[in-house]
Coordinates of C-alpha atoms in Angstrom, one line a residue:
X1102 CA -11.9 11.4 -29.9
X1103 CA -13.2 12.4 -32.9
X1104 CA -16.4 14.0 -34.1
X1105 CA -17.9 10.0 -35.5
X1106 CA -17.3 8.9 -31.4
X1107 CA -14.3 7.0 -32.9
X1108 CA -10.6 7.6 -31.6
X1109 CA -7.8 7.1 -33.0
X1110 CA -4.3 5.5 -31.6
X1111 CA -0.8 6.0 -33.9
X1112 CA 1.6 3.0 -32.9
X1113 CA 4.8 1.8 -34.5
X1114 CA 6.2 -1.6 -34.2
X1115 CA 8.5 -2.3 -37.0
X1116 CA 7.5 -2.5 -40.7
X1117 CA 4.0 -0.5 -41.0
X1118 CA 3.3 -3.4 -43.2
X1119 CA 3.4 -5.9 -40.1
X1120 CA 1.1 -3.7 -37.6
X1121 CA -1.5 -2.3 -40.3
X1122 CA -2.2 -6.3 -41.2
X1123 CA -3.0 -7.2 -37.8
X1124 CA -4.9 -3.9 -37.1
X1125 CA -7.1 -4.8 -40.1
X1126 CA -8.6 -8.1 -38.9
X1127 CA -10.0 -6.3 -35.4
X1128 CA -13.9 -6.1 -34.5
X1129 CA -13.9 -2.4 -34.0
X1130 CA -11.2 -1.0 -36.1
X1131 CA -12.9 1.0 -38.7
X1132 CA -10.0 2.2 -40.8
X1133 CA -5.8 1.5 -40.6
X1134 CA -3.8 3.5 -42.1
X1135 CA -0.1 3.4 -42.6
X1136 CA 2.2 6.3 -42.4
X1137 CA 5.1 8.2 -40.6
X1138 CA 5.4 10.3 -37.7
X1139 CA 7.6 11.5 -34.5
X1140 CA 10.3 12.8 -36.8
X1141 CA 11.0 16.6 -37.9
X1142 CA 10.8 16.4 -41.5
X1143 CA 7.3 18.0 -43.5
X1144 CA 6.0 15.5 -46.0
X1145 CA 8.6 12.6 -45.6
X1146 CA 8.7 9.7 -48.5
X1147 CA 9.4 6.4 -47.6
X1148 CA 12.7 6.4 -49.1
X1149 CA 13.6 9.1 -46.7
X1150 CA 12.3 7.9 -43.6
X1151 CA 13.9 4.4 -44.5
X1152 CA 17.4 6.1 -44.7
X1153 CA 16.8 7.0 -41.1
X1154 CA 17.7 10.8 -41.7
X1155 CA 13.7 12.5 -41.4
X1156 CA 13.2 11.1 -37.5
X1157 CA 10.4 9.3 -38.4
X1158 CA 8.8 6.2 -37.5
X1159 CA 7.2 3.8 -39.7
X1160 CA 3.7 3.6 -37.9
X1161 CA 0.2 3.2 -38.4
X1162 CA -3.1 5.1 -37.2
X1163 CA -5.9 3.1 -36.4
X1164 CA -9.0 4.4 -35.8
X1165 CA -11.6 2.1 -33.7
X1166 CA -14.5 2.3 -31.8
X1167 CA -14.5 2.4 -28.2
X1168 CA -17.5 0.9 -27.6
X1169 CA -16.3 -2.2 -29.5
X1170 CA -12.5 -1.9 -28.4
X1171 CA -10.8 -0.2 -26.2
X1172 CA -7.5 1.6 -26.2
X1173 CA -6.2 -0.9 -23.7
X1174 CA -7.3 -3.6 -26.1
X1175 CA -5.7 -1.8 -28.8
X1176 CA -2.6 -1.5 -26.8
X1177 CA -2.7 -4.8 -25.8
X1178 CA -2.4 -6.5 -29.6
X1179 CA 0.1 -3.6 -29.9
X1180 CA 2.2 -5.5 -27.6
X1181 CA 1.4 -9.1 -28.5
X1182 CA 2.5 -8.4 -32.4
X1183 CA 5.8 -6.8 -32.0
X1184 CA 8.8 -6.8 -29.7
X1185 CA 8.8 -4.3 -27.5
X1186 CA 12.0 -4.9 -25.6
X1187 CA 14.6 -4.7 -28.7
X1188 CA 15.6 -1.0 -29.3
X1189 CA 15.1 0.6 -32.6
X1190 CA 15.1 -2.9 -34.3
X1191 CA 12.1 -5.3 -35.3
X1192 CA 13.9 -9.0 -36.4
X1193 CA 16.3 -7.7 -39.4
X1194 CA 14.8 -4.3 -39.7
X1195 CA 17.2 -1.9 -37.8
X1196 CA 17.1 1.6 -37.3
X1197 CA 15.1 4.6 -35.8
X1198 CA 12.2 4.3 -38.1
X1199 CA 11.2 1.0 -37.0
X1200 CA 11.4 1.7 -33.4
X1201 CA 8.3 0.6 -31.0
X1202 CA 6.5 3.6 -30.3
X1203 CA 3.1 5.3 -29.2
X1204 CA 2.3 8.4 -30.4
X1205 CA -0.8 9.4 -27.9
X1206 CA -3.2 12.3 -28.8
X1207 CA -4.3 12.9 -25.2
X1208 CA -3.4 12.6 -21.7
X1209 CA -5.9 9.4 -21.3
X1210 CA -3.8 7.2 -24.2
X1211 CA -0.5 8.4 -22.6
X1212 CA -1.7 7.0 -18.7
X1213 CA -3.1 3.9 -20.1
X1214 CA -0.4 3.3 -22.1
X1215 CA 2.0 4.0 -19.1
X1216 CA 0.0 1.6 -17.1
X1217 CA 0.1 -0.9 -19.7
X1218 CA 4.1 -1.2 -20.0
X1219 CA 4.4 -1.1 -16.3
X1220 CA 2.0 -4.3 -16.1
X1221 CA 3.7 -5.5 -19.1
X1222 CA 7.3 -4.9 -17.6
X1223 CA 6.0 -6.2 -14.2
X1224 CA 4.3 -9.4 -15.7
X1225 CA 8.0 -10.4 -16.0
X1226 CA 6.4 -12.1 -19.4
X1227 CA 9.0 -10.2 -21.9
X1228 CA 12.6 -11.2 -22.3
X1229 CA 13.8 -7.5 -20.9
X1230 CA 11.9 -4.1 -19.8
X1231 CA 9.5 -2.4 -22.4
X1232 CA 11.7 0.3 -24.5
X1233 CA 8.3 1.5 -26.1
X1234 CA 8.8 5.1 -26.2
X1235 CA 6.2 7.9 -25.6
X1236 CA 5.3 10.8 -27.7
X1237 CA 2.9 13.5 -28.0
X1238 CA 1.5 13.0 -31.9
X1239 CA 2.7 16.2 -33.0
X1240 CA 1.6 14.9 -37.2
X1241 CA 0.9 12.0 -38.9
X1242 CA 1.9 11.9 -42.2
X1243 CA 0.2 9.1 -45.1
X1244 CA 2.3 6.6 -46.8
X1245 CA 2.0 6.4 -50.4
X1246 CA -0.5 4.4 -51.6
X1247 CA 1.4 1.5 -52.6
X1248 CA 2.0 0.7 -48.8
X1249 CA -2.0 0.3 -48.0
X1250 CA -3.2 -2.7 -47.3
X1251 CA -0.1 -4.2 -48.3
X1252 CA -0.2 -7.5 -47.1
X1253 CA -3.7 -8.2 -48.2
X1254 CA -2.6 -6.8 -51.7
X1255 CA 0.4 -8.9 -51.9
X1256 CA 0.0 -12.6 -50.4
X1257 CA 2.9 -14.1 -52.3
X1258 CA 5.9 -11.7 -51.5
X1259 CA 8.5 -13.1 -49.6
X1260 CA 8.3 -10.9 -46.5
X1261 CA 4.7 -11.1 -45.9
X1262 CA 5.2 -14.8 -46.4
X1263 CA 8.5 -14.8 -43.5
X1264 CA 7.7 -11.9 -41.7
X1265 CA 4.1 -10.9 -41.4
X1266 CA 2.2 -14.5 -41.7
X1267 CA 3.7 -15.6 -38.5
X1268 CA 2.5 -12.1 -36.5
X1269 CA -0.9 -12.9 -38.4
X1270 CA -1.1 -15.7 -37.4
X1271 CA 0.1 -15.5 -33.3
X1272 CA -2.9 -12.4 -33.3
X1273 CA -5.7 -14.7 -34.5
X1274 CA -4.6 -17.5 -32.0
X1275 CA -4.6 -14.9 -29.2
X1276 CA -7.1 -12.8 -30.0
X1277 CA -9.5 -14.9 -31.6
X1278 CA -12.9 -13.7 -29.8
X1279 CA -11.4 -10.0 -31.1
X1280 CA -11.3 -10.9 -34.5
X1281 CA -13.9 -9.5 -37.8

């Protein structure tokens, strides 16, 4: 928690571009930011954790209200906008950085989200078991600016066009009563 009663939950699913749009249009999500962590490099750049060499994931921290979402809810459009069952790989992004990944920042967030990818993997709704791996957040580091609000800031590039309109657009089907 912190000291506004918000928390915060740092996720990776791919592209930061891809999870931050879909984190933006939430009813409870006060701010997204995107960024790196989980790697052992101080102050990585993009360029650097896109060469896969810094350890880092591309991820985003989302801060929300628990009284308006909760973590599971969180977690739960965590899973529905990425795939959670391919290993270090999000459709032609490949590598370490783009793995699926929750970075918890307390022993609550790591049981939940334990208990969600054993429902998840136990559903038997996925094409294989959850490979979403689970780490302390040790730092979170901010992207440079030009990353922020990326999608929003850039409607007519070809990746959010082929890549992130179609996760946009399965999260406002499915989660249409959790939408802004």
């Amino acid at each position: 928690m912190t000291e506004n009663n918000s928390e915060v939950a740092v996720l990776g699913g791919g592209c930061f571009w891809c999870i931050e749009a879909v984190y933006n249009m939430i009813e409870g999500v006060t701010s997204v930011m995107s960024g790196y962590a989980g790697g052992h490099t101080a102050n990585p750049g993009y360029y650097e954790v896109c060469g896969g060499q810094t350890g880092h994931a591309e991820v985003v921290s989302v801060e929300f209200d628990p009284s308006q979402v909760t973590f599971p809810e969180i977690l739960e459009v965590f899973f529905a906008s990425h795939d959670p069952t391919t290993l270090n790989r999000q459709g032609a992004d490949v590598g370490t950085q783009y793995r699926s990944v929750i970075l918890y920042s307390s022993d609550t967030q790591l049981q939940q989200a334990k208990d969600f990818i054993k429902a998840l993997d136990e559903s038997g709704t996925e094409p294989g078991p959850v490979v979403t791996e689970l780490a302390p957040l040790e730092q979170f580091y901010p992207a440079e600016r030009e990353h922020y609000r990326f999608y929003e800031n850039n409607p007519g590039s070809m990746y959010c066009r082929i890549v992130i309109d179609p996760k946009v657009a399965k999260v406002r089907q499915k989660f249409s009563d959790k939408l802004r």
